mmCIF file of C-alpha atoms in Angstrom:
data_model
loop_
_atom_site.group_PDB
_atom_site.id
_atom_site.type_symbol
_atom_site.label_atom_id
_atom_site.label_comp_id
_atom_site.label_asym_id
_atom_site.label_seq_id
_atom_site.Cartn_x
_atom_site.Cartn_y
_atom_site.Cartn_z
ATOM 1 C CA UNK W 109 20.866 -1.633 11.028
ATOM 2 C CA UNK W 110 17.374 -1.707 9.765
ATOM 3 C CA UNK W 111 14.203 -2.671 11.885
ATOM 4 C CA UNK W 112 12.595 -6.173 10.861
ATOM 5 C CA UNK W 113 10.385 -8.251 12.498
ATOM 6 C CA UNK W 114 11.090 -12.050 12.199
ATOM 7 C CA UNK W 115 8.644 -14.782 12.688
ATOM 8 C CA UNK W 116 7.305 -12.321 15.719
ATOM 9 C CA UNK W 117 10.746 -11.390 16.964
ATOM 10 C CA UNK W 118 12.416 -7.762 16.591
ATOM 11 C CA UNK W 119 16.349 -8.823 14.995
ATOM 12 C CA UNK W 120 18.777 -7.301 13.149
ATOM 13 C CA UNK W 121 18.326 -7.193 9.655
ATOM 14 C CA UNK W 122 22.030 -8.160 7.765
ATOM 15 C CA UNK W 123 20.258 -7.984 4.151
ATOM 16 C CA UNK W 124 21.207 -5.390 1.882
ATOM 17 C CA UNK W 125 18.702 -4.673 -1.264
ATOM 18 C CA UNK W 126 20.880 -4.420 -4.147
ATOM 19 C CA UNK W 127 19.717 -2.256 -7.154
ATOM 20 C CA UNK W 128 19.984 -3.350 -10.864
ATOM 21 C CA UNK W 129 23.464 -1.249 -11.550
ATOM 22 C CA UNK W 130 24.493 -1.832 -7.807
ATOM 23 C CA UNK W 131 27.613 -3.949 -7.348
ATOM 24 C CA UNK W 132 27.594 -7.242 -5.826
ATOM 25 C CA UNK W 133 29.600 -6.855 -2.713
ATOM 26 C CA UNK W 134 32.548 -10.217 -1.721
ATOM 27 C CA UNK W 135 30.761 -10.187 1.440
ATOM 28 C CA UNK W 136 27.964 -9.763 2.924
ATOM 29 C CA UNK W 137 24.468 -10.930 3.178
ATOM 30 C CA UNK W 138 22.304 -9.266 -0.300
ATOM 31 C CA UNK W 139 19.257 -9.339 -1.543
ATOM 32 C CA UNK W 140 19.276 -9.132 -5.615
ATOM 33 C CA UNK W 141 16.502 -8.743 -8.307
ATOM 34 C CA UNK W 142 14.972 -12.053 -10.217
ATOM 35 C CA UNK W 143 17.220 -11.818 -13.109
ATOM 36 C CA UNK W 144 20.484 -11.097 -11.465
ATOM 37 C CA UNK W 145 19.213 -13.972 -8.919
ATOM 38 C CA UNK W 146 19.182 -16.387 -11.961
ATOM 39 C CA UNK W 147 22.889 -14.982 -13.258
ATOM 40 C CA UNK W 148 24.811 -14.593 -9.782
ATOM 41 C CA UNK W 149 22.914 -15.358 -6.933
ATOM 42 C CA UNK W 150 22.508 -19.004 -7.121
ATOM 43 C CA UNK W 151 26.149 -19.205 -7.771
ATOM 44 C CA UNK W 152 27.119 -16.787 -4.639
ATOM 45 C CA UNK W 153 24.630 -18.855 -2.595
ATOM 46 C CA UNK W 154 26.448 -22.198 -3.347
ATOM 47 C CA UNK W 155 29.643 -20.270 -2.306
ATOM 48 C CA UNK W 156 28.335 -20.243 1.317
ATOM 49 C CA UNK W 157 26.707 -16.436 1.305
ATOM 50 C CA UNK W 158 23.407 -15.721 2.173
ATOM 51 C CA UNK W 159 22.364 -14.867 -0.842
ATOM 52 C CA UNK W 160 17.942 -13.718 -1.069
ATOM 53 C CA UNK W 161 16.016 -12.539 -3.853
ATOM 54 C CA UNK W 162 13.625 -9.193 -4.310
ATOM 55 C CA UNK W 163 10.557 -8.928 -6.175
ATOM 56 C CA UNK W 164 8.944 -5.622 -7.518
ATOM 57 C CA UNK W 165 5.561 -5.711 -7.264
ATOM 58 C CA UNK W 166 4.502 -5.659 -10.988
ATOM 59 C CA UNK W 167 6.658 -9.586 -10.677
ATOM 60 C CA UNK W 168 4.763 -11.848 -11.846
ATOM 61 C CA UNK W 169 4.615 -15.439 -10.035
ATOM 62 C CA UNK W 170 4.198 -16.847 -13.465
ATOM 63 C CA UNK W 171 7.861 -16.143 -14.631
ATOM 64 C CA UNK W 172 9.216 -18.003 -11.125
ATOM 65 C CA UNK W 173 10.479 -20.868 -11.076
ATOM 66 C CA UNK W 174 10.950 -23.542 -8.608
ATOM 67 C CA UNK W 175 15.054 -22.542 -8.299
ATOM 68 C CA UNK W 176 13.594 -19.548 -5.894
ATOM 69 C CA UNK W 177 12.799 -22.272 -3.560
ATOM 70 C CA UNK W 178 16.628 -21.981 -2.980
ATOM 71 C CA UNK W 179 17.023 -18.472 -1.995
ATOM 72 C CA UNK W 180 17.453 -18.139 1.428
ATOM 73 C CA UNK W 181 14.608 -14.569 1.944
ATOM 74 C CA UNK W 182 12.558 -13.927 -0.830
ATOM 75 C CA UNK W 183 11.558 -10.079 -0.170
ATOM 76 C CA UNK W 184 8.445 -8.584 -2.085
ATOM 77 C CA UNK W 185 8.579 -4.916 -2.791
ATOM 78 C CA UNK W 186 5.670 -2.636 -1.797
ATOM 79 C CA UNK W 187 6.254 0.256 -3.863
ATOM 80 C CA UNK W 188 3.002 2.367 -2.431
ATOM 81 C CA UNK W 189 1.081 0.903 0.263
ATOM 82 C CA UNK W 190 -2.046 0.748 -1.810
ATOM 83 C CA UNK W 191 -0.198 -1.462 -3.912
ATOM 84 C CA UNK W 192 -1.709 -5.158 -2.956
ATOM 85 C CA UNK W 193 -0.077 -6.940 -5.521
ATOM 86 C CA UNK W 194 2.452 -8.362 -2.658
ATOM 87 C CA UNK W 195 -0.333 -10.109 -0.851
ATOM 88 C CA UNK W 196 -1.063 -12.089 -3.985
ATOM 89 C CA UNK W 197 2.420 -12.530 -4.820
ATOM 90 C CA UNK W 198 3.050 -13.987 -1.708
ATOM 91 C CA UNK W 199 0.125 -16.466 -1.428
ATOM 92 C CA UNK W 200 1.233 -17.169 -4.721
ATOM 93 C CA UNK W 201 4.580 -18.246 -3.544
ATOM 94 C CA UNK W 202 3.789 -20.431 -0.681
ATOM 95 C CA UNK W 203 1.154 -22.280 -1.945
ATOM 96 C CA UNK W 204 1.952 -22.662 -5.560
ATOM 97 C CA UNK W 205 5.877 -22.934 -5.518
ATOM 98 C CA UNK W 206 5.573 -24.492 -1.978
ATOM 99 C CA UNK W 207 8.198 -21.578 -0.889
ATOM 100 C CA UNK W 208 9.287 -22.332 2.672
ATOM 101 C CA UNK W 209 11.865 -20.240 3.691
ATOM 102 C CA UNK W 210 11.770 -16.518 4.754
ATOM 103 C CA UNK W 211 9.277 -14.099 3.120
ATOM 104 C CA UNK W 212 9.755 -10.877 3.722
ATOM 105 C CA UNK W 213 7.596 -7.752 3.299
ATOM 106 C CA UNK W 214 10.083 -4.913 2.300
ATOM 107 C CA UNK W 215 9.075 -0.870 1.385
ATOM 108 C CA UNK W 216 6.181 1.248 2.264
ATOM 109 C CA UNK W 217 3.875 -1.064 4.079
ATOM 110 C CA UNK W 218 1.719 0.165 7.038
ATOM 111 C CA UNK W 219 1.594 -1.302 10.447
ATOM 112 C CA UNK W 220 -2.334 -2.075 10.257
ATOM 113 C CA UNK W 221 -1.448 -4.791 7.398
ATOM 114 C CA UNK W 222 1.186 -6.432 9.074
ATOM 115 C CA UNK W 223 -1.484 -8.990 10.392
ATOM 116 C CA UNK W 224 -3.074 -9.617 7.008
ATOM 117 C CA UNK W 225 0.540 -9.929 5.225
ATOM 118 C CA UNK W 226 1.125 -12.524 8.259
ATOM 119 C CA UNK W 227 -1.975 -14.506 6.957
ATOM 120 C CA UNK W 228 -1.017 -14.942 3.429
ATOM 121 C CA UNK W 229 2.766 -16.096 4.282
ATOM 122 C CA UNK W 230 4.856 -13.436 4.895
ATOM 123 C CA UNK W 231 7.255 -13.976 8.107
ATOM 124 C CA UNK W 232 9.217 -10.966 8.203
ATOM 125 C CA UNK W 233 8.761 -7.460 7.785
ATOM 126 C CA UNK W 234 10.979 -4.625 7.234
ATOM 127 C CA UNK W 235 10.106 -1.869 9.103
ATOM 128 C CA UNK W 236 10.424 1.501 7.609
ATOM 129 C CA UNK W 237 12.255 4.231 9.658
ATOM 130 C CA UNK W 238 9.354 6.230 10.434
ATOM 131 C CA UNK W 239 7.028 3.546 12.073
ATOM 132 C CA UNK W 240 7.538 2.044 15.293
ATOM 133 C CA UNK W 241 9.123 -1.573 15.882
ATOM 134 C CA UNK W 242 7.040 -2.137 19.136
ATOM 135 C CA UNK W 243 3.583 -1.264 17.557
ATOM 136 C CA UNK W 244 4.416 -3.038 14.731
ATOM 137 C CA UNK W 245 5.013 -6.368 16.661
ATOM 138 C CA UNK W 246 1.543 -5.613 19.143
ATOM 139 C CA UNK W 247 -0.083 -5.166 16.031
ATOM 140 C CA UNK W 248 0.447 -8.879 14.087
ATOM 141 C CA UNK W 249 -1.764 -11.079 16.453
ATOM 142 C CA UNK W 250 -4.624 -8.690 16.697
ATOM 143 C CA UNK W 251 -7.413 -11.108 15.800
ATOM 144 C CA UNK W 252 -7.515 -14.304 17.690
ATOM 145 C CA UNK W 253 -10.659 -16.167 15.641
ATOM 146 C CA UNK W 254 -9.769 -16.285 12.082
ATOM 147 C CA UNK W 255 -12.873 -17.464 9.961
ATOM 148 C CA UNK W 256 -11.266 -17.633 6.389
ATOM 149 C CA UNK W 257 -8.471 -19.881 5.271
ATOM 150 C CA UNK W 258 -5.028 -18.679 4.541
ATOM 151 C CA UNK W 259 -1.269 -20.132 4.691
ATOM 152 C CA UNK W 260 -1.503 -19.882 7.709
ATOM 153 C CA UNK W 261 -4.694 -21.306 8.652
ATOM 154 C CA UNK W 262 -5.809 -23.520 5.576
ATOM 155 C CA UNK W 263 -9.544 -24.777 6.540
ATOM 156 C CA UNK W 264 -12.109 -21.969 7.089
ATOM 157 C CA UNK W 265 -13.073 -21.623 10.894
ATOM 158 C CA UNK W 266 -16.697 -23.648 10.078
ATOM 159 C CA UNK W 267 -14.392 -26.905 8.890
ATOM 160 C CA UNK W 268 -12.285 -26.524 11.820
ATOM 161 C CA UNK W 269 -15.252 -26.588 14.490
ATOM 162 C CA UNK W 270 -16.992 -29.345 12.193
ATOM 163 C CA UNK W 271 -13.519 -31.732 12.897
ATOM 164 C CA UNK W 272 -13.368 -30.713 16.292
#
């Protein structure tokens, strides 16, 4: 099975990323696109099967609506990993559509941003094949002090001291 981190834990990953023209499987834990979340996946998800939705990166948060506050992952595609559209996507999604459930980082994203995808929601993270698990995991806590706000952290470090 595939290598993801979880909410700082290496686990087996049972998702599968289904493809536009890919056929939806009886069983089986899937991950489908936005508009074949809205057709079938709602409906598979009420069946009882863990049903998540995937976002290419050029998704715009505008066009969600509150029914992916349902999905059980919501995984945002990084095509390239110069592609930051994900981080905004994601920030996007937790504090706009108040999306609590799991957000995961899936495609070609680098160790080194694994801590700064952490920051703006994103509790999972597909590992690709090439890339370690371990450094992966040593690398998501790197910085202890954060001095901006985030999901994560939402005052800046100079509001925290001031209440402290």
């Amino acid at each position: 099975m595939p290598k993801l981190i979880l909410d700082g834990q290496a686990v087996e990953d049972s998702f599968r990323v289904l493809r536009e023209d890919d056929a939806i499987p009886d069983t089986g834990d899937i991950l489908l696109s936005w508009s074949r979340w809205l057709t079938d996946g709602i409906a598979r998800q009420e069946s009882g099967q863990k049903t998540g939705v995937w976002l290419a990166s050029d998704e715009l948060v505008e066009t969600l609506n509150n029914s992916i506050c349902q999905a059980d992952v919501v995984a945002i595609e990084f095509p390239k990993f110069a592609d930051g559209r994900g981080f905004s996507t994601a920030y996007l999604l937790r504090s706009r559509l108040g999306y609590q459930g799991q957000l995961r980082a899936i495609g070609d994203i680098l160790l080194d941003q694994l801590f700064y995808l952490n920051r703006v929601g994103f509790n999972a993270f597909a590992i690709p094949d090439d890339k370690s698990l371990e450094k992966g995991l040593s690398l998501l806590n790197p910085i202890r002090v954060k001095y901006q706000a985030s999901t994560d952290i939402p005052s800046p470090l100079y509001r925290q001291t001031a209440l402290a």
